[in-house]
PDB file of C-alpha atoms in Angstrom:
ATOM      1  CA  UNK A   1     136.259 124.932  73.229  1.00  0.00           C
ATOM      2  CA  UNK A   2     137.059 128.332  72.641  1.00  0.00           C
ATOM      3  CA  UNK A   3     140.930 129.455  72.216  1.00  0.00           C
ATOM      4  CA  UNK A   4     142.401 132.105  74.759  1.00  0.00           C
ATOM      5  CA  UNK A   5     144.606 134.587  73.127  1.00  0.00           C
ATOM      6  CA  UNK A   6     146.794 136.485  75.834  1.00  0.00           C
ATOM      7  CA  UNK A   7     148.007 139.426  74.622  1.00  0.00           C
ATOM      8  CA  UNK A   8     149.169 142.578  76.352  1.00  0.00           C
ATOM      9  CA  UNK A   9     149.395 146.405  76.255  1.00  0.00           C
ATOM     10  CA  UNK A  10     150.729 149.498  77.007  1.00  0.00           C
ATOM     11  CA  UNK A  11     149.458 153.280  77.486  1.00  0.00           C
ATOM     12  CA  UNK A  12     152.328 155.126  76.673  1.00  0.00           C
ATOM     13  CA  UNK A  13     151.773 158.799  78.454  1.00  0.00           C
ATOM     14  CA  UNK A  14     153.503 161.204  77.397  1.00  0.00           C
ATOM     15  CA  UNK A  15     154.150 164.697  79.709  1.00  0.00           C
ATOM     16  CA  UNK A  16     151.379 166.530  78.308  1.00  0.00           C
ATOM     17  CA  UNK A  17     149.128 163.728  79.366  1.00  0.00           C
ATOM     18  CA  UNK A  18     148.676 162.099  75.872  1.00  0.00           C
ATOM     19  CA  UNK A  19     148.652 158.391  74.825  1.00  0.00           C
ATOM     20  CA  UNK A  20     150.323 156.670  71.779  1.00  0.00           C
ATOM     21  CA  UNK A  21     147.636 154.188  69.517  1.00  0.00           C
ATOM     22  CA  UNK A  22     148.456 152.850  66.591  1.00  0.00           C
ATOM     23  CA  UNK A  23     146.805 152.054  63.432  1.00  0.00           C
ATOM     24  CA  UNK A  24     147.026 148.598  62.045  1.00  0.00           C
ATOM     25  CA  UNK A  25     148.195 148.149  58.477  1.00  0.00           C
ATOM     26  CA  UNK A  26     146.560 147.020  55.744  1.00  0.00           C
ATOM     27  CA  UNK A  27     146.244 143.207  55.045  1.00  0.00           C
ATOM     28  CA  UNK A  28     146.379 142.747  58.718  1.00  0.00           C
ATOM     29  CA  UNK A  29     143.188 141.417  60.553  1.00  0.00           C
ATOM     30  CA  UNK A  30     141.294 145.088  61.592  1.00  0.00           C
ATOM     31  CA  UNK A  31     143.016 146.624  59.285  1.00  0.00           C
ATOM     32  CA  UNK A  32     142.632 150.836  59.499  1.00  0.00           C
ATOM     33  CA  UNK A  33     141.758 150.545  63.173  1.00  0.00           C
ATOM     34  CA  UNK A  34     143.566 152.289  66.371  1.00  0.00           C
ATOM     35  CA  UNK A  35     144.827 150.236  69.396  1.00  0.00           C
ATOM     36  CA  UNK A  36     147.523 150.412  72.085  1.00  0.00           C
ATOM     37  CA  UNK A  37     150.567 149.099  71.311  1.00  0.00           C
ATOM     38  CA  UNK A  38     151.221 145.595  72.216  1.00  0.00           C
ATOM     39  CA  UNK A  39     151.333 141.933  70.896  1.00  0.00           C
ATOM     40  CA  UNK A  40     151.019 138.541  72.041  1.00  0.00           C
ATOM     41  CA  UNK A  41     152.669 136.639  75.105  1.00  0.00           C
ATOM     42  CA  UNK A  42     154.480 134.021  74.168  1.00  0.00           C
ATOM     43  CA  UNK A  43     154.366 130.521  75.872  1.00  0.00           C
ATOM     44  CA  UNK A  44     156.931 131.261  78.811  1.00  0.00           C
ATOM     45  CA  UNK A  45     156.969 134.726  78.348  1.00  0.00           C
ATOM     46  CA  UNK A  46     155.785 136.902  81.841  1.00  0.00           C
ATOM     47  CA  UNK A  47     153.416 139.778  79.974  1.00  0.00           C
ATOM     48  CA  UNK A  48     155.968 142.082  81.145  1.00  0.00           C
ATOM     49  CA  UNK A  49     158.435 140.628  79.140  1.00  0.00           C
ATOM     50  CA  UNK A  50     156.389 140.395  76.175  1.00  0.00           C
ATOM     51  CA  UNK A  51     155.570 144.548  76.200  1.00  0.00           C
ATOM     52  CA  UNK A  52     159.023 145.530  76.912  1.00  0.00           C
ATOM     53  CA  UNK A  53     160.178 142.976  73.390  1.00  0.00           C
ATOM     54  CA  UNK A  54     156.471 144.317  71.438  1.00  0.00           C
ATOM     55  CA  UNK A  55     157.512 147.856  72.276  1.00  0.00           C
ATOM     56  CA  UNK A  56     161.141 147.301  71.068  1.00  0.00           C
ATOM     57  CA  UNK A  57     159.782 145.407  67.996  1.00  0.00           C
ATOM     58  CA  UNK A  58     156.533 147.639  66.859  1.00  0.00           C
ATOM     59  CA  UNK A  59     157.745 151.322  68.238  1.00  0.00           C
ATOM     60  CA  UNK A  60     161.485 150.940  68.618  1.00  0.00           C
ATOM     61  CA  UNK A  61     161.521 152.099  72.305  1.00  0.00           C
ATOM     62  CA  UNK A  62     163.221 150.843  75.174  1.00  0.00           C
ATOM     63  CA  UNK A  63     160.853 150.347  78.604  1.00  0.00           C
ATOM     64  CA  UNK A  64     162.453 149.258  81.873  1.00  0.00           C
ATOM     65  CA  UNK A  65     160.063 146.601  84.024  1.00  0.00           C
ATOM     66  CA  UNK A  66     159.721 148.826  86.804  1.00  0.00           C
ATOM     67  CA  UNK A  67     158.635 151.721  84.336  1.00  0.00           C
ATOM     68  CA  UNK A  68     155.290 149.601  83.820  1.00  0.00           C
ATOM     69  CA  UNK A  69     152.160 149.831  86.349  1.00  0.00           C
ATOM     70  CA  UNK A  70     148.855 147.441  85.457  1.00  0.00           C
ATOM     71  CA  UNK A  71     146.236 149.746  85.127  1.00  0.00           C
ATOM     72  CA  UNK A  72     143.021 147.039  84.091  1.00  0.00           C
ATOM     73  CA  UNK A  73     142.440 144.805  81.171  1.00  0.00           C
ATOM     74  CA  UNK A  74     139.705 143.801  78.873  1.00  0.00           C
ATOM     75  CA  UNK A  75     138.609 140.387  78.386  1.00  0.00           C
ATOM     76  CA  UNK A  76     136.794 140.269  74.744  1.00  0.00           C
ATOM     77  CA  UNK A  77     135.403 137.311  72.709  1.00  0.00           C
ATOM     78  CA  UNK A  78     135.508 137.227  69.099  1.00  0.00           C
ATOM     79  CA  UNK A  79     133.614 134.730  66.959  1.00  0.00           C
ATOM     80  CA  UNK A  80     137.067 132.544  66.539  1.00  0.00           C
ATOM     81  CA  UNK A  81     138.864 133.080  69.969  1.00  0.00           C
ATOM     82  CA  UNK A  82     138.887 134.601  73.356  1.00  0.00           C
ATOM     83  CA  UNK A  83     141.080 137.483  74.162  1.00  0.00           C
ATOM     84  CA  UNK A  84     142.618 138.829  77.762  1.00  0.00           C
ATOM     85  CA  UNK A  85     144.740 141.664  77.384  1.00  0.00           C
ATOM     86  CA  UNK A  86     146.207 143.518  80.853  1.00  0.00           C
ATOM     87  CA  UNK A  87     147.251 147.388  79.833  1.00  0.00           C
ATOM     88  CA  UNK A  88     149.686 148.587  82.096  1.00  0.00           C
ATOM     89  CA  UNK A  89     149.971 152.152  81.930  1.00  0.00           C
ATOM     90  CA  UNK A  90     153.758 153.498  81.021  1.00  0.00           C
ATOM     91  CA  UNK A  91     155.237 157.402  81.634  1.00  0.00           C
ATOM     92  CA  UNK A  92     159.220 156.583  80.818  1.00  0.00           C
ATOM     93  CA  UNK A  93     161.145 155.066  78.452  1.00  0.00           C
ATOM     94  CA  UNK A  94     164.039 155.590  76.182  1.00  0.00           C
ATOM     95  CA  UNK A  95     163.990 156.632  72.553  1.00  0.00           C
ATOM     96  CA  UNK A  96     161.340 158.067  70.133  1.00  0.00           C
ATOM     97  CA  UNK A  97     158.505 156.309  69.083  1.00  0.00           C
ATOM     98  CA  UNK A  98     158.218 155.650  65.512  1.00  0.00           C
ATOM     99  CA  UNK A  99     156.604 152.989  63.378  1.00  0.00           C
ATOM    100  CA  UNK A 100     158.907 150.069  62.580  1.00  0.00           C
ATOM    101  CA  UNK A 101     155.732 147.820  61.257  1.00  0.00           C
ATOM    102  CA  UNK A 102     154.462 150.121  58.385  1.00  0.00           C
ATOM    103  CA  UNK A 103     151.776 151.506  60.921  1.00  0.00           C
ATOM    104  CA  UNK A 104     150.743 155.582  61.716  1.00  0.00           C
ATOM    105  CA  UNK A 105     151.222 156.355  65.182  1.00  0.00           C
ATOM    106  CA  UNK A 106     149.286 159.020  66.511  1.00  0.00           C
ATOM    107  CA  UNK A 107     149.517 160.636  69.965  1.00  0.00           C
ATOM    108  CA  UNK A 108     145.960 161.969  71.915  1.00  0.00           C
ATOM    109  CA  UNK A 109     144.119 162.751  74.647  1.00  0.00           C
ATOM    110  CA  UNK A 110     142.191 159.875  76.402  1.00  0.00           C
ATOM    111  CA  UNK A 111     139.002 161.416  75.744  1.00  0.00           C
ATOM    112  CA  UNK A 112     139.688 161.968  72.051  1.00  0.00           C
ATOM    113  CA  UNK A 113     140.161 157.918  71.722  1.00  0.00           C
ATOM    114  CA  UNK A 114     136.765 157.424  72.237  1.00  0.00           C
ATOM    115  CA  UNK A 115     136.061 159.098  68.584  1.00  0.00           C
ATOM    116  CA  UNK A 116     138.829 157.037  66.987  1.00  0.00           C
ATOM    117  CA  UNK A 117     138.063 153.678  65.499  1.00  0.00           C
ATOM    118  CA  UNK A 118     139.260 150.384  67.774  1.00  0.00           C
ATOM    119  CA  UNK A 119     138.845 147.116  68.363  1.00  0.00           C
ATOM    120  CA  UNK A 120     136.048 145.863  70.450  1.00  0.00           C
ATOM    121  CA  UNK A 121     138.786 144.745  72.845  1.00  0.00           C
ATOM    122  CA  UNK A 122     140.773 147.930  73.339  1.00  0.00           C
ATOM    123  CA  UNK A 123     137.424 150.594  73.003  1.00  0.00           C
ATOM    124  CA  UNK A 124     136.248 149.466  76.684  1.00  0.00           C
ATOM    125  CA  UNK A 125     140.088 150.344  78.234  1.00  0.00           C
ATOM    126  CA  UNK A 126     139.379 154.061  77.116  1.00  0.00           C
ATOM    127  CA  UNK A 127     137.472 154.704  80.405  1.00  0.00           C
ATOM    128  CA  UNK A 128     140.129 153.617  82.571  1.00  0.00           C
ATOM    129  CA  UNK A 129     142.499 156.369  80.768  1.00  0.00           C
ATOM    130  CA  UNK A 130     140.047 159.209  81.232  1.00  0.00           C
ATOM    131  CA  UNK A 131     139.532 158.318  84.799  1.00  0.00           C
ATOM    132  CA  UNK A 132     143.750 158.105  85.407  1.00  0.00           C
ATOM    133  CA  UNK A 133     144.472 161.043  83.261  1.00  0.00           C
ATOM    134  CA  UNK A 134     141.172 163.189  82.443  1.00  0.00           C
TER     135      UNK A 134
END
C-alpha cells in the first residue's frame, strides 16, 4: 500500500499580482527546484492550521485563517508515496517575507512559473494561477 503524504500550500499574491515560490535547499529531496510555500499537516492539524505555522516557520509571516481561500490542489504520486496538497490562494498577511530555511525566495508572475523548475506536484497548480490572476 502506498503512503499518503498531506501537505498543503499557499499562493501568496502580492498587489501587483505576483506569487512567492521558493527554492529548496541543497541536501533537501528536489533540491534547486521552485514550489509554493508550504509543509506537511500534522496528525490533528486542520491544513489551515498547518499553512498559517509553515508560513510562520519557512517565510516568517503572519496569515490570519480568514485571509486564506482554497483555490484547487494537486494529487501527485511519486515512486515512494502519494501526495495531496490543497493551495489556497492568500492576498494579506503581516510582515515581510524572507527566507528563514536557507532557501531564495523569488516573487513572479503566474505565467512566468511555468518556465521555472518544480516539482511534478506543484507544476500542474500553475494553470489555476493564470486563470485567477492572468
Amino acid at each position: 500500500m502506498t503512503r499518503l503524504l498531506l501537505v498543503v500550500a499557499a499562493a501568496l499574491v502580492d498587489i501587483d499580482g505576483r506569487v512567492l515560490v521558493t527554492q529548496r535547499p541543497e541536501g533537501r529531496s528536489l533540491a534547486g527546484l521552485w514550489e509554493f510555500p508550504g509543509g506537511k499537516i500534522e496528525t490533528g492539524e486542520r491544513p489551515e492550521a498547518a499553512l498559517i505555522r509553515e508560513l510562520r516557520e519557512e517565510i516568517g509571516i503572519e496569515v490570519e485563517e480568514a485571509c486564506l481561500a482554497p483555490l484547487t490542489f494537486a494529487s501527485h504520486a511519486y515512486p515512494d508515496m502519494h501526495l495531496l496538497m490543497p493551495l489556497y490562494i492568500c492576498r494579506r498577511w503581516s510582515g515581510v517575507a524572507r527566507s528563514c530555511e536557507g532557501q531564495a525566495l523569488r516573487w513572479t508572475f503566474p505565467v512566468d512559473l511555468l518556465e521555472l523548475p518544480m516539482p511534478p506536484a506543484d507544476a500542474p497548480l500553475i494553470p489555476a494561477l493564470i486563470d485567477l490572476l492572468g
